[in-house]
Coordinates of C-alpha atoms in Angstrom, one line a residue:
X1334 CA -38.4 -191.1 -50.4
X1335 CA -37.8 -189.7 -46.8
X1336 CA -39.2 -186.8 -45.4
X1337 CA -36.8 -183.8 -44.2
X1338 CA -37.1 -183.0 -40.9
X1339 CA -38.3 -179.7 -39.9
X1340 CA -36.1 -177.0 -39.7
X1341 CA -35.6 -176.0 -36.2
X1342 CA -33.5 -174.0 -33.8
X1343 CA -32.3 -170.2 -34.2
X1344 CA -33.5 -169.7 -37.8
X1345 CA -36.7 -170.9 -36.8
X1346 CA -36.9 -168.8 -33.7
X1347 CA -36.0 -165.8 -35.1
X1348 CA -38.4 -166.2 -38.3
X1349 CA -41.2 -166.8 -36.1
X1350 CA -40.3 -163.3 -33.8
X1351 CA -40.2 -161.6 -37.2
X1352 CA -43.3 -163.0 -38.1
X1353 CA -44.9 -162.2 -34.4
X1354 CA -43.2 -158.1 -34.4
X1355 CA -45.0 -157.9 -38.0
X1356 CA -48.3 -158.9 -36.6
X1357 CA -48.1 -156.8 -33.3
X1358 CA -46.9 -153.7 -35.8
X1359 CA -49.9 -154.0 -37.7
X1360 CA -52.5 -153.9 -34.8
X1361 CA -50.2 -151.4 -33.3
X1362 CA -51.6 -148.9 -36.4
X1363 CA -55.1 -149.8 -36.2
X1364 CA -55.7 -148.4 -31.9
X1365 CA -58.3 -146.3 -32.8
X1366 CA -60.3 -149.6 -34.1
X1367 CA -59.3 -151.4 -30.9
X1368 CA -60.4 -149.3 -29.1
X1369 CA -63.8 -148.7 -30.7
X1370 CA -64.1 -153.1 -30.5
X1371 CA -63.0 -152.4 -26.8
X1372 CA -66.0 -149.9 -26.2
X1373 CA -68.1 -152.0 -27.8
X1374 CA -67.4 -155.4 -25.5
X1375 CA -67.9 -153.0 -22.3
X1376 CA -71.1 -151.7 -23.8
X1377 CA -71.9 -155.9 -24.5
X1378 CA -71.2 -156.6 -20.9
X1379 CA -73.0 -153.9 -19.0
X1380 CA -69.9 -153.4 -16.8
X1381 CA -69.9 -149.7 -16.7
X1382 CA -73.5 -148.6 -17.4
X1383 CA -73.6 -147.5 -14.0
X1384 CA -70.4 -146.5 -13.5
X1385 CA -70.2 -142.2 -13.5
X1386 CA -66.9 -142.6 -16.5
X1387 CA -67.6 -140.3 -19.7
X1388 CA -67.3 -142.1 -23.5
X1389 CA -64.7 -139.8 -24.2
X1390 CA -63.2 -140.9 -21.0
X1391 CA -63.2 -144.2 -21.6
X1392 CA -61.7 -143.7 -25.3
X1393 CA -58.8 -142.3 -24.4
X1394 CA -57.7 -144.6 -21.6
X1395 CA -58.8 -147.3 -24.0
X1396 CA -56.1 -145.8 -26.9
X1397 CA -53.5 -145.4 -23.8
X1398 CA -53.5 -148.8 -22.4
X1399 CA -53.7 -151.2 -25.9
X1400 CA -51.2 -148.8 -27.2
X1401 CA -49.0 -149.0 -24.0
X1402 CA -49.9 -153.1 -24.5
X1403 CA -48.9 -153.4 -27.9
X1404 CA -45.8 -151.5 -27.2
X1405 CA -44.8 -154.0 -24.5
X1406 CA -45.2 -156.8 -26.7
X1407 CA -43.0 -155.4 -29.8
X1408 CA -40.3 -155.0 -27.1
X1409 CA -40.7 -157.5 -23.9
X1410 CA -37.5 -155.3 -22.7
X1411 CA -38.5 -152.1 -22.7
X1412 CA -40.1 -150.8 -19.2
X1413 CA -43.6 -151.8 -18.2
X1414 CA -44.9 -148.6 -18.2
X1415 CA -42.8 -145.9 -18.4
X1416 CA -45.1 -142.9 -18.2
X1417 CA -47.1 -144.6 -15.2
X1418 CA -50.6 -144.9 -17.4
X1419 CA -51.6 -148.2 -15.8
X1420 CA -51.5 -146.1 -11.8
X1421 CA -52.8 -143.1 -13.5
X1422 CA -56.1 -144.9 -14.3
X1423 CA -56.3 -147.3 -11.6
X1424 CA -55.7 -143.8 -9.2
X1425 CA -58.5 -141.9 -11.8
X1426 CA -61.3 -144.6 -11.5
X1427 CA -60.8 -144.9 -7.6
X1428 CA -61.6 -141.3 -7.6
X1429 CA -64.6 -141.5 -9.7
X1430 CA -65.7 -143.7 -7.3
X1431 CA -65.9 -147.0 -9.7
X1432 CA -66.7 -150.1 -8.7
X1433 CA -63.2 -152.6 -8.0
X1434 CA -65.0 -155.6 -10.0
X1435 CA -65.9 -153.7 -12.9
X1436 CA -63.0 -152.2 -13.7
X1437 CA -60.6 -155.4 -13.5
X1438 CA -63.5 -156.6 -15.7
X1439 CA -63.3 -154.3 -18.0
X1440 CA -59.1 -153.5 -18.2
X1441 CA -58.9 -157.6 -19.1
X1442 CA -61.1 -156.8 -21.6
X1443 CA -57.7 -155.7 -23.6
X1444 CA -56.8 -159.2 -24.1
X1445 CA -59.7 -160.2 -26.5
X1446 CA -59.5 -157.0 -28.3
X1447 CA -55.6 -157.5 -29.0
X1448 CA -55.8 -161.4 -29.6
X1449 CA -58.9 -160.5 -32.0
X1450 CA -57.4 -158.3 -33.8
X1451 CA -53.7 -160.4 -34.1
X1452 CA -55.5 -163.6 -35.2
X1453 CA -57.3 -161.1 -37.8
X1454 CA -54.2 -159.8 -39.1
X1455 CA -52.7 -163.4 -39.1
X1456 CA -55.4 -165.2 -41.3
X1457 CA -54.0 -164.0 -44.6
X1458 CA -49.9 -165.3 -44.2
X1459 CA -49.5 -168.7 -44.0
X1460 CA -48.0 -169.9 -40.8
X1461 CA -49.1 -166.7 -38.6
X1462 CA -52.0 -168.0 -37.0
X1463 CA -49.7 -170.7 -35.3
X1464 CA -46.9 -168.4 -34.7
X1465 CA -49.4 -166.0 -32.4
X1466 CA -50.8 -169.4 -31.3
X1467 CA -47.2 -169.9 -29.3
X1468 CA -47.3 -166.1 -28.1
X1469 CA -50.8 -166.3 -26.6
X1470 CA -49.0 -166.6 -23.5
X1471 CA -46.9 -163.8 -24.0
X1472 CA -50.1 -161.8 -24.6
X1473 CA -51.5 -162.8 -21.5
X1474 CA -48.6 -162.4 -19.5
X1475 CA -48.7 -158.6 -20.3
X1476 CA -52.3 -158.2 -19.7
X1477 CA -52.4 -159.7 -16.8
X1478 CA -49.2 -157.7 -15.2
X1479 CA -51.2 -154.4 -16.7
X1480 CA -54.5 -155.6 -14.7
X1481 CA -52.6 -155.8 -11.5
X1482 CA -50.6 -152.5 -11.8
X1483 CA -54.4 -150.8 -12.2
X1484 CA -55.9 -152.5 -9.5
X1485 CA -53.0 -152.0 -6.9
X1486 CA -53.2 -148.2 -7.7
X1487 CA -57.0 -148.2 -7.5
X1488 CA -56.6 -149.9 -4.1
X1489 CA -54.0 -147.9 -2.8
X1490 CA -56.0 -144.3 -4.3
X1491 CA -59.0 -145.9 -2.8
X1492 CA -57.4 -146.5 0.6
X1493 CA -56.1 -143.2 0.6
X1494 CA -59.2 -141.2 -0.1
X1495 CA -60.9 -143.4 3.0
X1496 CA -58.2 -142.1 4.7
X1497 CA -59.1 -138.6 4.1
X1498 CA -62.7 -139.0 4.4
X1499 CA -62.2 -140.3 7.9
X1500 CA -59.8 -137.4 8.8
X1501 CA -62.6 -134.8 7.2
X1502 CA -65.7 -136.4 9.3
X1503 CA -63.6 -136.3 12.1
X1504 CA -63.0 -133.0 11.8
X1505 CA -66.5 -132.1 11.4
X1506 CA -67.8 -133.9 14.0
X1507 CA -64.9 -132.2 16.5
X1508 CA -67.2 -129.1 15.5
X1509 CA -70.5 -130.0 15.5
X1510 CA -69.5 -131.5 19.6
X1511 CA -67.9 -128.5 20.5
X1512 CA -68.8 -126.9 23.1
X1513 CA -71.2 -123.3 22.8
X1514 CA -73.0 -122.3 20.2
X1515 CA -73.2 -123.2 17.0
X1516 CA -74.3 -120.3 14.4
X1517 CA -76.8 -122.0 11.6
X1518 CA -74.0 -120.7 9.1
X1519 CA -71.4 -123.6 10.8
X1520 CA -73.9 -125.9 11.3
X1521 CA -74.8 -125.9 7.5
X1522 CA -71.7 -126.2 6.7
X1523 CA -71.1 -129.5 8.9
X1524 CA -74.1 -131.0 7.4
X1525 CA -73.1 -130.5 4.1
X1526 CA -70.0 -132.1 4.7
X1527 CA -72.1 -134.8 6.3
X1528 CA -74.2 -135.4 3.7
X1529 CA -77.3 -134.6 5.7
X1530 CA -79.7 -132.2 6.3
X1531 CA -79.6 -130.2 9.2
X1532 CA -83.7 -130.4 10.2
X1533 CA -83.4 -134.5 9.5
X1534 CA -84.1 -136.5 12.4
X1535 CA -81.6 -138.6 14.1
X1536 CA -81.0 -142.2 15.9
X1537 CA -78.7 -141.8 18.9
X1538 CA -76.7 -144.3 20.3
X1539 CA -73.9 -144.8 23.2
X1540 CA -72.2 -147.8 24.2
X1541 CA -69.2 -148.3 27.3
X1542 CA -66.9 -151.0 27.2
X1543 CA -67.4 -154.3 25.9
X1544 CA -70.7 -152.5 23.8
X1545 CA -68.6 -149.8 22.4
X1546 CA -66.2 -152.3 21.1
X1547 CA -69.4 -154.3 19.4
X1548 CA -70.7 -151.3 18.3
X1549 CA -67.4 -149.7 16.4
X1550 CA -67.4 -153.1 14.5
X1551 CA -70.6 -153.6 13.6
X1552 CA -70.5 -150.0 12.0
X1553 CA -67.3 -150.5 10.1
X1554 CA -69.2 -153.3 8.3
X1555 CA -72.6 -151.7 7.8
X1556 CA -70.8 -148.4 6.9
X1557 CA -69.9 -149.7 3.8
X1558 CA -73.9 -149.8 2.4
X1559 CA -76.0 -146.7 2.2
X1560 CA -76.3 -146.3 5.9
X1561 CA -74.9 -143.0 6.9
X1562 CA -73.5 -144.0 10.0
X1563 CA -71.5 -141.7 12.1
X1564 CA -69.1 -142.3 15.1
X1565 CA -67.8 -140.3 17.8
X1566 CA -65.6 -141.5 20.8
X1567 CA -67.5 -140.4 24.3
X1568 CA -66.1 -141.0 28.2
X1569 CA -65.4 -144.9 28.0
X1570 CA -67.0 -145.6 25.0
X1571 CA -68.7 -144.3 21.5
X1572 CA -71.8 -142.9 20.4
X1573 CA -73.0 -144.1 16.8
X1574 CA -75.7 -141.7 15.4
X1575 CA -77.4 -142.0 11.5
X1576 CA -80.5 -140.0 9.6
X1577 CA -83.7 -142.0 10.5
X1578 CA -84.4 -143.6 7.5
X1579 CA -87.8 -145.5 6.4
X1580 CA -85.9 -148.8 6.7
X1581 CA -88.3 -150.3 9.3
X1582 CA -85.6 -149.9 12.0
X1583 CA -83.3 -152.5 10.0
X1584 CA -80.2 -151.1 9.9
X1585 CA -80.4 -149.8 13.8
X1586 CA -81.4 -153.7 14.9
X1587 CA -78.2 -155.2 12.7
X1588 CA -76.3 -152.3 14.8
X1589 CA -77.3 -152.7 18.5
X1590 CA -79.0 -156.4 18.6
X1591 CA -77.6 -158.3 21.6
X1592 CA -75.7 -154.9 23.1
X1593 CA -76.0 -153.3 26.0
X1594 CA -76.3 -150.1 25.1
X1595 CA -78.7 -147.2 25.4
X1596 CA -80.9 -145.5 22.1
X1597 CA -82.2 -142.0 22.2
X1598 CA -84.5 -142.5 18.6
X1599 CA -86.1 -139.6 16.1
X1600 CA -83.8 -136.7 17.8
X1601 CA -85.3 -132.9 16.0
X1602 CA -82.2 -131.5 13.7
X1603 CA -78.4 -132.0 13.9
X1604 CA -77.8 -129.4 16.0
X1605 CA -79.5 -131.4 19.2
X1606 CA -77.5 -134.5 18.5
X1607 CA -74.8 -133.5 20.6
X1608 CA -76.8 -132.9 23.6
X1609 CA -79.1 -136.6 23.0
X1610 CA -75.1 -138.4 22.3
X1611 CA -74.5 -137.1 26.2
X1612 CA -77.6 -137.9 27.6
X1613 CA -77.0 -141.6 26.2
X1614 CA -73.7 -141.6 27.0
X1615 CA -75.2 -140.7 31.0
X1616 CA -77.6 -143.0 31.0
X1617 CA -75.3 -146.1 29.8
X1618 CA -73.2 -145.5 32.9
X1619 CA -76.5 -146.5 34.3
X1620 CA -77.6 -149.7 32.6
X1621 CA -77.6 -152.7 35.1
X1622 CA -74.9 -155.3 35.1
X1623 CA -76.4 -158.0 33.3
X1624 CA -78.1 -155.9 30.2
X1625 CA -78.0 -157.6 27.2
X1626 CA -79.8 -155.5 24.6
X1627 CA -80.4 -151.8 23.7
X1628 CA -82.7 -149.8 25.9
X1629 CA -84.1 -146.3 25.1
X1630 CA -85.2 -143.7 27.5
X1631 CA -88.5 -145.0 28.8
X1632 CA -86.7 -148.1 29.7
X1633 CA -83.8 -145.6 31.6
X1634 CA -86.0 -143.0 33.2
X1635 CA -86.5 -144.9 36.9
X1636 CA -82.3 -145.2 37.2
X1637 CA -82.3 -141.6 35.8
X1638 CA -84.1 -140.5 38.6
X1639 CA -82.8 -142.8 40.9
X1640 CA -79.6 -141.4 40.0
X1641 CA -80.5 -137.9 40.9
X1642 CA -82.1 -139.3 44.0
X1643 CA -78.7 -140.1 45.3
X1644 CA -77.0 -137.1 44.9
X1645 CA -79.9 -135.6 47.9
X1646 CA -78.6 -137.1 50.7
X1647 CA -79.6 -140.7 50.4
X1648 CA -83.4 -140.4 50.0
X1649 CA -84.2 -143.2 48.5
X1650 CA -83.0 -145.4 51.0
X1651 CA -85.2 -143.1 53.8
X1652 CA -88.1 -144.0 51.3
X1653 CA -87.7 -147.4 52.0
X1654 CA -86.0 -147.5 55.5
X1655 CA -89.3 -148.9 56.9
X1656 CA -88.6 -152.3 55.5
X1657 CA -85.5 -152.4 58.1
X1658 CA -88.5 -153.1 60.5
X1659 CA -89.2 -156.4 58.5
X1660 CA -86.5 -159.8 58.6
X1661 CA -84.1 -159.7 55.9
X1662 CA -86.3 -162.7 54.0
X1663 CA -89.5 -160.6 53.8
X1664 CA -88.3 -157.7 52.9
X1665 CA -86.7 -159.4 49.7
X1666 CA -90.5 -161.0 48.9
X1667 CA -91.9 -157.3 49.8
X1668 CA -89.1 -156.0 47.0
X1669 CA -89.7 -158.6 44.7
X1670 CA -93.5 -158.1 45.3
X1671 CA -93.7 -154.8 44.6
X1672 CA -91.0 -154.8 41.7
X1673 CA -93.5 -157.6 40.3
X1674 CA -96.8 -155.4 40.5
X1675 CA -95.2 -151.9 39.2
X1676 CA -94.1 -154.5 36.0
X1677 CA -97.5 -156.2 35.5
X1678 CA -100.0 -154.1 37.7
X1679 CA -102.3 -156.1 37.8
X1680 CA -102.8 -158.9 41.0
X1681 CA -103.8 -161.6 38.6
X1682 CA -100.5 -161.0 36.6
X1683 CA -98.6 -160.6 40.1
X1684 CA -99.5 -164.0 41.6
X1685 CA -98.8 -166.2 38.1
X1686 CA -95.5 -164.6 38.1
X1687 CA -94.2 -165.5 41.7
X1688 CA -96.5 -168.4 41.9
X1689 CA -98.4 -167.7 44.9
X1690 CA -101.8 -167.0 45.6
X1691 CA -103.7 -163.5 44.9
X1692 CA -104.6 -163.2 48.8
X1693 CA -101.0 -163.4 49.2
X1694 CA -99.7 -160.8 46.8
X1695 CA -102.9 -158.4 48.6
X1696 CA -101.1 -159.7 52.1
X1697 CA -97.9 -158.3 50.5
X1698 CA -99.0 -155.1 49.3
X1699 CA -100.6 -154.0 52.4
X1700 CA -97.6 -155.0 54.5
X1701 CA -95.4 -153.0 52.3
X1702 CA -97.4 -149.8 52.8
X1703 CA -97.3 -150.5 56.2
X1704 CA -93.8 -150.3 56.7
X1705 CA -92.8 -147.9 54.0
X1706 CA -96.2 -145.7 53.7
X1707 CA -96.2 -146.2 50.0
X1708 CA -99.6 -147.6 48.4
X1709 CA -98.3 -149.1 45.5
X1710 CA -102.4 -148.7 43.7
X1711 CA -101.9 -145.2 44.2
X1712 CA -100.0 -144.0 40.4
X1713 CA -98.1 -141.0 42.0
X1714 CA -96.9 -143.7 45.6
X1715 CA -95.9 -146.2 42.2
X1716 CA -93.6 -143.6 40.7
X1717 CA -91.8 -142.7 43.6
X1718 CA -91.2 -146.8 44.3
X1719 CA -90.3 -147.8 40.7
X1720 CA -87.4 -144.9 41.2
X1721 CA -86.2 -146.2 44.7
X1722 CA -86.0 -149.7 43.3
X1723 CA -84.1 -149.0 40.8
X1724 CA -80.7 -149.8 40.7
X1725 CA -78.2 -146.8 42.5
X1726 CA -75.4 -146.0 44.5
X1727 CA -77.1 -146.2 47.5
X1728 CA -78.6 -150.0 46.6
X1729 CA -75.3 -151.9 45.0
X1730 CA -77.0 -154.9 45.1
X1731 CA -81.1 -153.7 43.4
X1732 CA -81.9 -154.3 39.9

């Protein structure tokens, strides 16, 4: 005897959505459970065990979103989400500063707990299991459309709040670098809104130009870690400043490596950071034209003072104008010699780094303090000629 051949078409299409709404119906009653089995899977997977979200927190939204879920699949016409719950939680969690990864994680838990809990109901009518089998996709499909309404509204809250964190530094830095005084009260208050205290100790930093540029960058990256870096715009360029921390220096390297730029380190309070961020800003006018890497004030000082040298009436170039008396040749090896004892100090040193003999560099030394009166052994003669050689306004072309 032949077989008939299934029924198919409308009647079976329609038995099979009755079938489906009766399933959903029934899981739609037991929430309270789901959400317990969803608790339960988060607790499993560790997601939020660091996360600062309460149990009864968690509860609720739990309740909200599978009922809002279950909903949705009963009626694939009604609205998404009428009452906005999937932006209300993505906004909430941004605010309670969650982490992006763990919550997606944890809002697609939804679809396990649902599909659970369908096949459960399923197993005793015949024929159910294979009717949810074909809606598995529908399932998904409203998960997964759920999932993305939470995380675009925990990006966009997120994105916001940086917003208004960057507005609220700015405005406390605009105090803390105005100009006067600044009564303890105030600066309290700044520091607090820093998250800092005001007797830590600070790293100082300024950059011009190109350095600024490198430095803005490389602080938008590391700002993302536990670094507490602050940045304010200067003449030309920006000045970075951060608590010391006992990091061994890490965090400053990965900042300024490879830039030309000038550090003022372990600065006493908050309230002298503004006066160390113009001092570094000043002496980064005055790095030389080929730096490529930070300095700090001991490497600065001689173009400091050569700096205020200038502004007497030229006397550095009168400490020097003996060596007009010399041709133009030897006065760059009496320059060069003199540059290379105040680095090494030391004739032995001296003569292996210009590759002559130690008679020679003597020879040199003596004939420089003949022209310029300057006796390079003598400590307070050496000051006054590592200033003069430094690089100023008066000597374009020293470095």
């Amino acid at each position: 005897m032949d077989t008939a051949p299934p029924v198919t078409g409308h009647a079976t299409d329609a038995a099979d959505e009755a079938v489906w709404l009766r399933l959903v119906a029934r899981v739609r009653s037991r929430v309270p459970d789901l959400a317990e089995h969803f608790l339960r899977l988060l607790d499993d997977g560790g997601h939020y065990r660091a996360e600062p979200v309460t149990a009864p927190d968690l509860r609720e939204t739990a309740e909200e979103a599978l009922a809002l879920l279950l909903d949705r699949l009963a009626d694939p016409g009604r609205p998404a989400d009428p009452a906005g719950q999937a932006e209300r939680l993505g906004r909430r969690r941004a605010r309670q500063g969650v982490d992006p990864d763990n919550l997606v994680r944890a809002v697609r838990l939804d679809f396990p707990v649902v599909w659970s809990a369908l096949l459960a109901e399923a197993a005793g009518e015949p024929g159910a299991v294979e009717v949810a089998a074909r809606r598995a996709d529908r399932l998904w499909a409203v998960v997964d459309a759920y999932v993305r309404r939470v995380h675009v509204a925990f990006l966009s809250e997120r994105a916001l709040l940086a917003e208004q964190h960057r507005d609220e530094r700015r405005q406390l830095l605009d105090v803390l670098f105005a100009a006067g005084p600044r009564p303890p009260e105030v600066l309290a208050r700044v520091a607090a809104g820093l998250r800092v205290a005001a007797g830590d100790t600070f790293d100082v930093c300024a950059g011009l130009g190109d350095a600024a540029a490198t430095l803005r960058g490389r602080a938008a990256r590391l700002d993302g870690g536990p670094t507490g870096l602050f940045l304010r715009d200067a003449e030309l360029g920006v000045v970075v400043f951060r608590p010391a921390a006992p990091d061994d220096g890490r965090v400053l390297a990965r900042l300024t490596d490879g830039v030309a730029c000038v550090i003022i380190p372990a600065v006493g309070g908050l309230a002298a950071v503004p006066a160390a961020a113009s001092a570094a800003v000043a002496m980064a006018h005055l790095l030389p034209g080929d730096a490529a890497r930070p300095h700090d004030p001991h490497d600065m000082w001689p173009r400091v003072a050569r700096a205020a040298l200038d502004e007497h009436g030229g006397l550095p170039a009168r400490v020097l104008a003996g060596l007009a008396a010399a041709p133009p040749e030897e006065t760059a090896v009496l320059r060069a010699t003199a540059r290379a004892w105040l680095e090494h100090g030391s004739v032995t040193r001296v003569a292996s780094a210009l590759y002559c003999h130690r008679n020679t560099v003597l020879n040199r030394m003596r004939r420089f303090r003949a022209l310029t009166g300057l006796d390079l052994t003598r400590p307070r003669d050496a000051a006054l000629c590592l200033v003069v050689l430094s690089a100023g306004r008066t000597d374009p072309g020293d470095r």
